[in-house]
Amino acid sequence: MQFVINRDYFVHSVQHVTKAISSRTTIPILTGIKIVADHEGVTLTGSDSDISIECVIPIEEDGEQLVQIIEEGSIVLQAKFFAEIVKKLPEDKIELVVQDQFATTLRSGSSVFNLNGLDPEEYPRLPQIEEENLFQIQNDLMKNIIRQTVFAVSTAETRPILTGVNWQVENKQLTCTATDSHRLAIRKAAIETNIENLTFNNIVIPGKSLTELSKIIDDNDGLLDIVVTENQILFKSKNLLFFSRLLDGNYPATKNMIPDHSKTDIFLETKGFLQAIERALLLSRDGKNNVVNFKTLEDGIVEITSVTPEIGRVTERINTKQLNGEELRISFNGKNIIDALKIVDSNEIKISFTGAMSPFLLRPVDSDKALHLFSPVRTY
Amino acid sequence: MQFVINRDYFVHSVQHVTKAISSRTTIPILTGIKIVADHEGVTLTGSDSDISIECVIPIEEDGEQLVQIIEEGSIVLQAKFFAEIVKKLPEDKIELVVQDQFATTLRSGSSVFNLNGLDPEEYPRLPQIEEENLFQIQNDLMKNIIRQTVFAVSTAETRPILTGVNWQVENKQLTCTATDSHRLAIRKAAIETNIENLTFNNIVIPGKSLTELSKIIDDNDGLLDIVVTENQILFKSKNLLFFSRLLDGNYPATKNMIPDHSKTDIFLETKGFLQAIERALLLSRDGKNNVVNFKTLEDGIVEITSVTPEIGRVTERINTKQLNGEELRISFNGKNIIDALKIVDSNEIKISFTGAMSPFLLRPVDSDKALHLFSPVRTY
């Protein structure tokens, strides 16, 4: 194998596929990047067997030659060193030559790296995916959906299904749900598809896969192709394939958890409320429970307090935009509220309580696409 | 005690004194910040007993009132929470009130913190320093001197004296020397002083103290007052006192180590040489020795190679600016050279070798104020 490649494109693609590679894999060949040179260009693959990422650098793009293939072939090179090497090479072009025994030479200007490669025949094949169930979402919307749900997945392995985000599709609408059983985040979005009656309801994507995907998607209004099979999901954008395994098991039904009435409704300015809870938790940051006490006062004012024995007490008063309904005293995990307030895309939120012992809802006032549900904490 | 203070100044000063405070101190009162309110303003102190920092926020500065003292007094408050609390308070002004039993209230807008304080009488007194041996250096020059020497101190506790930087003063010139016994950095600078024949030669300042000092000094051409006593050094700038303990023991004589002749002189472009050595070490970053082999070739070219068994080999060729004298093959610790090249303030350097087994000198070509000495590594 021998080719000459544009360094910037190579660096960019190597960084993408490296995101799938784990140094803790039990399959040695997966510590490497697979590099294939053929008539289409150079294709890079990285995988940890849960996530696989494939990146193509075409021979030519927008009239500019990116790759010159001198001899077709393939090789696997250690990912750990490779990303840093290509980034630091001195010239705009890099030549890669593979000789006998997978001995590989990387040359750029007066810099020469001789690397021991691995046998590309040992590298596992990527899943073959039938493109039957295909739909599309804008890149930037996809990044937003991920940001607004993944934070709420469980990090505990006791219920593995909760470490993923549940995706449901019905009537050309995607509903994404994440919960760790103390808080729940739901985000809805319209999808584009040519398939009549496209419906899924038990697709569960590992949170980690979505986080990595989000880092790779461009932040623009281009369309991302999404293909779902029984145990894999594939995201396709220009020159890039991102495969993730799906989680096994049934995602819990969450629809009936959401209260359909409320006793106290409070409208708050998002940023001011976030900062007040952040201050309330300042003294308890080593604590495990992050309990904040919330109380309605006269004249549309709410009071937040937090007590850490030995250290002290914080009291915050906040003017609400509007406060309707019954008086209320409730305690909750302030950290969970902070997580939600940080990703709400709205200057104002509405919180709906149905009593001190019941889950409560938090919603942006200017969108019905997002919803957060929290369990209260018993403090007595 | 009771006062109202400008938040930005308070935040800034709290951040300064917090730099001296260690959470691992064995003296409980030193986990706190001492706050004193008197007719001068508010004085904050932080200390880990090696370093002590005192910051004054005056009543008034440039016609602006910064502090309003309602009742004089003092208190010690936990540093860990305090820096973050004052940073996040909502308004421009902060009120601090101490009541019985050191119960302290911090109030800003609708935010109230009740904190348990500690007895200020338990806080140790700062060293009393006679201002006999005083000299001055510009702030930005001081930062530069620290940056260009501290990196070379030893991090091993086997020879504690080498964890400090040796300062010598003679003929109104300061000479700073740091070494870990494999490499040595010297930086000279002119000082200002009114004292005739001001001379020191065994002042050794802990590297850590200088690193912290460097973070606090403003990056401008103002003058920093420096006072030296037998076991303390004091740095004074506007509203700030920085005390450091000096290290006990005799700093090794280094003058005779520096070779006064050379057999091979090589002039190199700093950045290109730095990048070539960085690439040469890319494959050995997990290795302990960081050995780089250096060889002169024909036509003013030098070759750098580095071999990591199992992984591969890097070869770099560099055009020198000038190459005089004997042919040479030498091996050295590339990491040490990188450290020095990163802080050299010159586009071109000169390296002077006196043979493969002898220490060699690296100097910026446009200044005689800085000098680096390195031991070679035996590779056979």
mmCIF file of C-alpha atoms in Angstrom, chain A residues 15-16 19 57 61 72 80-81 95 127 142 149 156 162 174 189 203 208 230 233-234 255 258 264 276 315 376 380:
data_model
loop_
_atom_site.group_PDB
_atom_site.id
_atom_site.type_symbol
_atom_site.label_atom_id
_atom_site.label_comp_id
_atom_site.label_asym_id
_atom_site.label_seq_id
_atom_site.Cartn_x
_atom_site.Cartn_y
_atom_site.Cartn_z
ATOM 1 C CA GLN A 15 -9.467 12.382 15.349
ATOM 2 C CA HIS A 16 -13.015 11.301 14.453
ATOM 3 C CA LYS A 19 -13.283 8.659 19.461
ATOM 4 C CA ILE A 57 -11.232 10.855 2.697
ATOM 5 C CA GLU A 61 -13.418 17.081 -3.072
ATOM 6 C CA GLU A 72 -4.062 0.031 -3.001
ATOM 7 C CA LYS A 80 -2.561 5.769 20.695
ATOM 8 C CA PHE A 81 0.444 7.175 18.894
ATOM 9 C CA GLU A 95 3.093 9.826 2.515
ATOM 10 C CA PRO A 127 -22.175 -4.596 10.769
ATOM 11 C CA MET A 142 -29.636 16.292 16.665
ATOM 12 C CA THR A 149 -31.478 14.170 27.183
ATOM 13 C CA ALA A 156 -25.327 3.049 37.684
ATOM 14 C CA LEU A 162 -31.463 3.195 32.084
ATOM 15 C CA LEU A 174 -39.235 11.509 17.525
ATOM 16 C CA ALA A 189 -38.618 16.736 17.541
ATOM 17 C CA ILE A 203 -34.978 1.680 20.593
ATOM 18 C CA LYS A 208 -22.049 7.130 25.757
ATOM 19 C CA GLU A 230 -32.969 -4.701 15.449
ATOM 20 C CA ILE A 233 -28.361 2.176 14.802
ATOM 21 C CA LEU A 234 -26.403 3.888 12.044
ATOM 22 C CA LYS A 255 -46.019 8.089 29.844
ATOM 23 C CA ILE A 258 -46.329 12.586 34.031
ATOM 24 C CA THR A 264 -49.063 25.197 42.399
ATOM 25 C CA ALA A 276 -29.695 30.822 43.288
ATOM 26 C CA THR A 315 -30.877 31.441 52.247
ATOM 27 C CA PRO A 376 -39.075 15.271 45.644
ATOM 28 C CA TYR A 380 -38.554 14.079 57.697
#
